[in-house]
PDB file of C-alpha atoms in Angstrom:
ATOM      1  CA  UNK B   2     114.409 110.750 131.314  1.00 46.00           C
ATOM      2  CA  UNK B   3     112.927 109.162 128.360  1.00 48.00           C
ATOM      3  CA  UNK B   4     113.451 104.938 128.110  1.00 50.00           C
ATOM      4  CA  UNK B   5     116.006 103.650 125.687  1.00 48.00           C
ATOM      5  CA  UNK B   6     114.343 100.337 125.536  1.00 46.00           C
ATOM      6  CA  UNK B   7     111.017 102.169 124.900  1.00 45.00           C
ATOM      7  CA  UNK B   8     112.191 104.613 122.377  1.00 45.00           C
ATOM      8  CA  UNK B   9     114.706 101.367 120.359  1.00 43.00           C
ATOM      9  CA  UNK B  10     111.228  99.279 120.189  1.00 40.00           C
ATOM     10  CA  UNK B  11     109.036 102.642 119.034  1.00 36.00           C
ATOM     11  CA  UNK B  12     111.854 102.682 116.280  1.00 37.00           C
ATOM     12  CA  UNK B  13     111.563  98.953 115.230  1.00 35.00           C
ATOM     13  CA  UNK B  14     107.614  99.119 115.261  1.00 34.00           C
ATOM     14  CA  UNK B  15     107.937 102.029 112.686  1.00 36.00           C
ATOM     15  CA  UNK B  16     110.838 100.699 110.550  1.00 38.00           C
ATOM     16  CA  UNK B  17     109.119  97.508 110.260  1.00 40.00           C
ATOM     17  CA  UNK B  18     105.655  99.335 108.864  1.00 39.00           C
ATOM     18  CA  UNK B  19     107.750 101.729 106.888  1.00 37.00           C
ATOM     19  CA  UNK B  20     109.059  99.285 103.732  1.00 40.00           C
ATOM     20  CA  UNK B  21     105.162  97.227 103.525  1.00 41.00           C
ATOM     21  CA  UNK B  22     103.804 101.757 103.188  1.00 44.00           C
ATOM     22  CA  UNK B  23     106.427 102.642 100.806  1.00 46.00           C
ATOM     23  CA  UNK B  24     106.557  99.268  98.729  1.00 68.00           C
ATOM     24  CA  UNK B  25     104.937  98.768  95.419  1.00 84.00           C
ATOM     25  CA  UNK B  26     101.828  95.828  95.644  1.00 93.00           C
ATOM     26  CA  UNK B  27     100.852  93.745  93.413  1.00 95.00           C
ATOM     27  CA  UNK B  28      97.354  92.584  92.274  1.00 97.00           C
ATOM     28  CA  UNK B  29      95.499  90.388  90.746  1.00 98.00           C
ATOM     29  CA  UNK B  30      92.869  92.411  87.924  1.00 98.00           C
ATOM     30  CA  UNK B  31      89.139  90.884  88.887  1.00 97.00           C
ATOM     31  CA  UNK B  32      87.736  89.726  86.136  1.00 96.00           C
ATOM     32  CA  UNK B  33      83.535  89.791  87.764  1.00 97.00           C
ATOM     33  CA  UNK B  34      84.381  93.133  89.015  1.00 97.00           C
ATOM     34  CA  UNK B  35      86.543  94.888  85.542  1.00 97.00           C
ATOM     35  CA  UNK B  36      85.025  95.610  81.781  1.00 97.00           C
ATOM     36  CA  UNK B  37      86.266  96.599  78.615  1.00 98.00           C
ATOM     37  CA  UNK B  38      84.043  98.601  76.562  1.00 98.00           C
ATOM     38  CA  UNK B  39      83.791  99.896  73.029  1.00 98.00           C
ATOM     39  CA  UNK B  40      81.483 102.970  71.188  1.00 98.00           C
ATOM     40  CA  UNK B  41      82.026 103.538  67.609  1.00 98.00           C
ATOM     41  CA  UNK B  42      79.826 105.599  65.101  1.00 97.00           C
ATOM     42  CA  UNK B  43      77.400 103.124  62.988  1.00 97.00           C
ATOM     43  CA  UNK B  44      75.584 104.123  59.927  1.00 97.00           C
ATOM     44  CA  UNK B  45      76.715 107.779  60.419  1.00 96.00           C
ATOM     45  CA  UNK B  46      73.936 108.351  62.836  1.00 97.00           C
ATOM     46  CA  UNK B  47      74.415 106.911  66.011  1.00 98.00           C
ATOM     47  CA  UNK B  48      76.846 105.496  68.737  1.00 98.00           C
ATOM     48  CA  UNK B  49      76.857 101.920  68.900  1.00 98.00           C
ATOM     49  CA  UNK B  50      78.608 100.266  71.577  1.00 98.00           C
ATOM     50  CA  UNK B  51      79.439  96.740  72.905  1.00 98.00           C
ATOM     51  CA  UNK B  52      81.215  95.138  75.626  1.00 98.00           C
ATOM     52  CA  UNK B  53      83.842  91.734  76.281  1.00 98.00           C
ATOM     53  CA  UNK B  54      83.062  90.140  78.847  1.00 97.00           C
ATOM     54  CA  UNK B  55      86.721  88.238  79.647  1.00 98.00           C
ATOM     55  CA  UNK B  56      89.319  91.041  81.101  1.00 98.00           C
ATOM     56  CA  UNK B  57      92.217  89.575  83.154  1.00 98.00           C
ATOM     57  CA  UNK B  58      95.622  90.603  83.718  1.00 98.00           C
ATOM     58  CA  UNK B  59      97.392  92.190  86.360  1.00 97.00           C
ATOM     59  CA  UNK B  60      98.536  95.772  88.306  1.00 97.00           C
ATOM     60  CA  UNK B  61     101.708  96.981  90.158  1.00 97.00           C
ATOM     61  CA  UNK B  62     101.155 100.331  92.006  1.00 96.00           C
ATOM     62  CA  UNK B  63     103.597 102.358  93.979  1.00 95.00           C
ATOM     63  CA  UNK B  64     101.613 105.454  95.041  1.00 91.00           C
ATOM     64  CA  UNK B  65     105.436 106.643  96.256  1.00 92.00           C
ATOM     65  CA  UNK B  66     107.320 106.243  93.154  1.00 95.00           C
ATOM     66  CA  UNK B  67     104.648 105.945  90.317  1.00 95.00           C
ATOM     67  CA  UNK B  68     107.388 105.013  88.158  1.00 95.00           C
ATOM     68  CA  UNK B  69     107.740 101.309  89.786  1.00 96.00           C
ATOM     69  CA  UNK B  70     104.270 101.279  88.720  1.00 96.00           C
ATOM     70  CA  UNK B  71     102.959  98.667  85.740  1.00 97.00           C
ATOM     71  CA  UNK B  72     100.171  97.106  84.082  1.00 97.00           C
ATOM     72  CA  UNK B  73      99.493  94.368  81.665  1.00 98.00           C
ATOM     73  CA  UNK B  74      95.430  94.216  80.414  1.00 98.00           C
ATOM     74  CA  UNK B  75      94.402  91.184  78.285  1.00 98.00           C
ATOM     75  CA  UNK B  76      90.866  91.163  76.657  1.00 98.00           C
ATOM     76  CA  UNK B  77      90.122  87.777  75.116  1.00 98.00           C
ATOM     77  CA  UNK B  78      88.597  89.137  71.712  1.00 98.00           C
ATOM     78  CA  UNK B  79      86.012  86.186  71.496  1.00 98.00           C
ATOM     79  CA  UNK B  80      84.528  87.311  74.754  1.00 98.00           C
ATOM     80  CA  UNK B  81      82.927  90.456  72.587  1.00 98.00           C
ATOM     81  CA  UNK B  82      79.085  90.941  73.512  1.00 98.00           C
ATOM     82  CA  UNK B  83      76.828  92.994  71.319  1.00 97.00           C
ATOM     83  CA  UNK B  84      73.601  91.641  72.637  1.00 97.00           C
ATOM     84  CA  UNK B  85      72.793  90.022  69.527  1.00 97.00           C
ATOM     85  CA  UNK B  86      74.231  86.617  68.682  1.00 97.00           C
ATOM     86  CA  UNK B  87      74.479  87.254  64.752  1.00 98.00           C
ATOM     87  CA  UNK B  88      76.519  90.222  65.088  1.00 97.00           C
ATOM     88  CA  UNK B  89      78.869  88.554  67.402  1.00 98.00           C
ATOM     89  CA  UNK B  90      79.506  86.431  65.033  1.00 98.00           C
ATOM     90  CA  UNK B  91      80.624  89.062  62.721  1.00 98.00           C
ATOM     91  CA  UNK B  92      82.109  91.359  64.902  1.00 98.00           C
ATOM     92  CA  UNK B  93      84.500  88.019  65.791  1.00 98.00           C
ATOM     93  CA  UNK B  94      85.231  87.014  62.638  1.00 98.00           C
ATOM     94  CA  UNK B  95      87.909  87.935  59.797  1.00 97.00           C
ATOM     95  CA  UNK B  96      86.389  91.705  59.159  1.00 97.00           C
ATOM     96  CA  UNK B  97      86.399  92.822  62.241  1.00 97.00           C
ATOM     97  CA  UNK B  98      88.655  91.029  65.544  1.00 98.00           C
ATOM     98  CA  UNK B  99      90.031  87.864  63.904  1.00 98.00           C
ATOM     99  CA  UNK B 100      89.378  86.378  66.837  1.00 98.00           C
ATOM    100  CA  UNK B 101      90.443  82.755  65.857  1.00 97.00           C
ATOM    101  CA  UNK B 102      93.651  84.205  64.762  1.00 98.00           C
ATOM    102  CA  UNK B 103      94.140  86.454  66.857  1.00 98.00           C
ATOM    103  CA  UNK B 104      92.213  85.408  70.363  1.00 98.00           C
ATOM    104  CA  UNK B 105      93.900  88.412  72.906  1.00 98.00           C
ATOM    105  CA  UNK B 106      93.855  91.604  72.672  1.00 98.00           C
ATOM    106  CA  UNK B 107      96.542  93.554  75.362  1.00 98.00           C
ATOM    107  CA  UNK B 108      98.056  96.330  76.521  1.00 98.00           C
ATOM    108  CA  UNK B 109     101.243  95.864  78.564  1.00 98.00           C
ATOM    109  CA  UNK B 110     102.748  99.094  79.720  1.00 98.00           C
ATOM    110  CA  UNK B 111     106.166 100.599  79.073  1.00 98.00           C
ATOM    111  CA  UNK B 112     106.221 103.972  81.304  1.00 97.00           C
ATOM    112  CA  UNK B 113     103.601 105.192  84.027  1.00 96.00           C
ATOM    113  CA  UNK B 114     103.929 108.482  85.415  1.00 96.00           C
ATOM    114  CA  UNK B 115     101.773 110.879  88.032  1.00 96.00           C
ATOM    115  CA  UNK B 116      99.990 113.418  85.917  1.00 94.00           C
ATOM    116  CA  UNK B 117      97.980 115.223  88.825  1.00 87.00           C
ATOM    117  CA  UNK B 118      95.964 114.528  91.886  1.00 89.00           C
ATOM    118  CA  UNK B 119      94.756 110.986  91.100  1.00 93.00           C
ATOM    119  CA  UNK B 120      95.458 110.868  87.251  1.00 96.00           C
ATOM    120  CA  UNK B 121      98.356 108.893  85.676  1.00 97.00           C
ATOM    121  CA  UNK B 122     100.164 109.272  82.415  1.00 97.00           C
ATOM    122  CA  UNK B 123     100.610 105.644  80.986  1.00 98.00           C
ATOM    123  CA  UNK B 124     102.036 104.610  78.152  1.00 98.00           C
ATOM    124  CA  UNK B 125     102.444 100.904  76.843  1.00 98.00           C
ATOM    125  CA  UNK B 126     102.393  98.813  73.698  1.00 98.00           C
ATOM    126  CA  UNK B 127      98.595  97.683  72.785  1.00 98.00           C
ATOM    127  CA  UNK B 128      98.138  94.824  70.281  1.00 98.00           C
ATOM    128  CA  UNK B 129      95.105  94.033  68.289  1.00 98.00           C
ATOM    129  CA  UNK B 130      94.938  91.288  65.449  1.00 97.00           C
ATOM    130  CA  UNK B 131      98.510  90.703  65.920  1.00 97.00           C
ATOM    131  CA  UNK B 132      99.485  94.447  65.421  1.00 98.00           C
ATOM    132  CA  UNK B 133     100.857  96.588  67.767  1.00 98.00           C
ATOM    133  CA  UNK B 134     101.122 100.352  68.356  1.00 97.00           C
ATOM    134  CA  UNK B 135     102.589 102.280  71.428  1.00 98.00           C
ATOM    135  CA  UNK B 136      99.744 104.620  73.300  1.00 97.00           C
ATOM    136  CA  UNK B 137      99.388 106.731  76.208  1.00 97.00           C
ATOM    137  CA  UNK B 138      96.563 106.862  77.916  1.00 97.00           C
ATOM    138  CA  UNK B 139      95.533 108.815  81.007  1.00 97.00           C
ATOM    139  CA  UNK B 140      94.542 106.272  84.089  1.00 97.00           C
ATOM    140  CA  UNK B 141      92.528 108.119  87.006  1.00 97.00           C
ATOM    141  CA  UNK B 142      92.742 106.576  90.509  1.00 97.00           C
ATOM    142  CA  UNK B 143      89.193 105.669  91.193  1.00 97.00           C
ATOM    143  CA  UNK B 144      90.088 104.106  94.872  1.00 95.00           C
ATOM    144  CA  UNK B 145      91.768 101.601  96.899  1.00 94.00           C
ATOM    145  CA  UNK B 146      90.038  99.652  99.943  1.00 94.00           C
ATOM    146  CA  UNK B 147      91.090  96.848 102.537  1.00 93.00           C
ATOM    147  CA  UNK B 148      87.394  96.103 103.489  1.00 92.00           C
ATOM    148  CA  UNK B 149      87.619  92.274 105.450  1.00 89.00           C
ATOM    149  CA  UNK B 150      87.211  89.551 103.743  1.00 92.00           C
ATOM    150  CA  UNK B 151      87.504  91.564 100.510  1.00 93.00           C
ATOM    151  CA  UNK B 152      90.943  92.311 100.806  1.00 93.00           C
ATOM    152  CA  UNK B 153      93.271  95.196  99.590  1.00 95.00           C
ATOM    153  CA  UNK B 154      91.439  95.922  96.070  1.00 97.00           C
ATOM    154  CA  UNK B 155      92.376  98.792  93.608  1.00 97.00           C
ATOM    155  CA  UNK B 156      90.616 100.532  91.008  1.00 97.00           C
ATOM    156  CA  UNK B 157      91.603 102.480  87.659  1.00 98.00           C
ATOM    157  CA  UNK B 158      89.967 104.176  84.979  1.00 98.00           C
ATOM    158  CA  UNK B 159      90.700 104.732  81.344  1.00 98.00           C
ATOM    159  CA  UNK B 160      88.702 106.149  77.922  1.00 98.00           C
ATOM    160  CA  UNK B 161      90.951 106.175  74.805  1.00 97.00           C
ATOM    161  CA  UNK B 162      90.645 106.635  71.167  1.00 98.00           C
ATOM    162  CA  UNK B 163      92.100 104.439  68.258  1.00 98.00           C
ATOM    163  CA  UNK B 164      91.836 104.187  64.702  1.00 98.00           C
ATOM    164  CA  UNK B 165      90.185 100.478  64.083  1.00 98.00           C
ATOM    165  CA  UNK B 166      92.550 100.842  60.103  1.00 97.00           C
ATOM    166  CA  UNK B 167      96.194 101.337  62.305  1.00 98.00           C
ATOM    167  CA  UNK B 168      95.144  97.488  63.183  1.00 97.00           C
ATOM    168  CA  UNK B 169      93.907  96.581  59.528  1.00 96.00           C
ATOM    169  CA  UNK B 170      90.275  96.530  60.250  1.00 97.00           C
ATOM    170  CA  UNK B 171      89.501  97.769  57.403  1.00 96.00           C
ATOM    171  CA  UNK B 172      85.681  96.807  57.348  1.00 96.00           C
ATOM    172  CA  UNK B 173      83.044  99.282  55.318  1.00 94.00           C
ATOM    173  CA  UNK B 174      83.729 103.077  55.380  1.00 94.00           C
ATOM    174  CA  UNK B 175      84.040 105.269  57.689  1.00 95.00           C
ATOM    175  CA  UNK B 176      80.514 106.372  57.278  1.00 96.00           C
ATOM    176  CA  UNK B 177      79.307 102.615  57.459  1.00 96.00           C
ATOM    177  CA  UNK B 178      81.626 101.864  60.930  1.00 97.00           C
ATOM    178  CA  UNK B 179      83.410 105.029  61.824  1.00 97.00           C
ATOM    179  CA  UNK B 180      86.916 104.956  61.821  1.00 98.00           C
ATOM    180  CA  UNK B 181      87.742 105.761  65.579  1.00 98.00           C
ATOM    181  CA  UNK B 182      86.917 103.546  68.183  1.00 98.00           C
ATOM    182  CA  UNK B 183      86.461 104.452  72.078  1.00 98.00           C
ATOM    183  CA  UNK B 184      87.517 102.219  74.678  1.00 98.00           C
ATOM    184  CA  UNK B 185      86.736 102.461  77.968  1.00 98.00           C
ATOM    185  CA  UNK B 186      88.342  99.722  80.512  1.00 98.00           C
ATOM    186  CA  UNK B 187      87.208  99.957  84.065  1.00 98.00           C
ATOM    187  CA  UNK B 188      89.783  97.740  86.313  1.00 97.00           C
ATOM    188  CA  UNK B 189      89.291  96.629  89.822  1.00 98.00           C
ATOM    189  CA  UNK B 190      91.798  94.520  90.468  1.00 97.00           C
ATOM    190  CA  UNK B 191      92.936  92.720  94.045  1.00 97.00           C
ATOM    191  CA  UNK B 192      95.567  92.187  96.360  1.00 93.00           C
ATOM    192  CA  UNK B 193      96.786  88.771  97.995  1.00 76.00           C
TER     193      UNK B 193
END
């Protein structure tokens, strides 16, 4: 005969797991750990590509219901590092990120659906120089982890295309600065 008391406690001990498994976390995007990068066609005859080294922001995930899922990204735009201090300056200024105008760039999301086996369908409003357009980018999964003193810590990928002129930088030609910009922000973000 099995033990009620046993079998109530078993119960308890799996009800009480149950909500913290299902529940959607919260974390805090790692700033050492993330990066925002850019590649864009220079001259017509190469990829040129830079980095900004200031990502914050932060990540709601419910593995369960993807849907409960969010993201806000914020990229402060005078953070941008081309490994030369001139063009910096440039690439800052009024022709390119209007940085002192316009010092964040973001992307908050709106909608963030499972695609397939570790890739999500997000879509969100992204603003640059005070503009802002709705995109949907796909997000892949890279990991989660819970390693000790670490703590819980999640990872996403994303690489996504936009035209530099739908946010008025309207710099050279396309053959001088191309027109379409990659961006490729790698998030690791952690948990409390």
């Amino acid at each position: 005969m099995r033990n009620p008391v046993h079998q109530g406690a078993l119960v308890l001990i799996l009800a009480a797991g149950l909500p913290a498994a299902l529940a959607a976390e919260t974390y805090k995007i790692d700033g050492t750990h993330s990066s925002a990068h850019f590649r864009v066609r220079h001259l017509s005859a190469s990829i040129f590509q830079g980095r900004f080294n200031d990502v914050s922001g932060s990540l709601t995930f419910d593995e369960a219901d993807p849907a409960k899922s969010s993201v806000t990204v914020e990229v402060k735009a005078g953070s941008v590092d081309t490994r030369d201090e001139e063009l910096d300056g440039h690439v800052k200024g009024p022709d390119f990120l209007n940085a002192k105008q316009f010092p964040v760039v973001t992307f908050q999301s709106t909608r963030f659906q499972k695609k397939g086996d570790g890739t999500y369908e997000v879509t969100g409003n992204f603003t640059l120089r005070g503009i802002t357009q709705e995109l949907t980018v796909e997000a892949r999964h890279v990991g989660s982890s819970n390693l000790g003193r670490f703590g819980p810590r999640i990872g996403f990928s994303t690489t996504f295309i936009i035209n530099r002129r739908d946010f008025q930088v309207n710099y050279g030609t396309d053959e001088t600065v191309g027109d379409e910009v990659t961006l490729v922000i790698d998030i690791e973000a952690k948990g409390k």
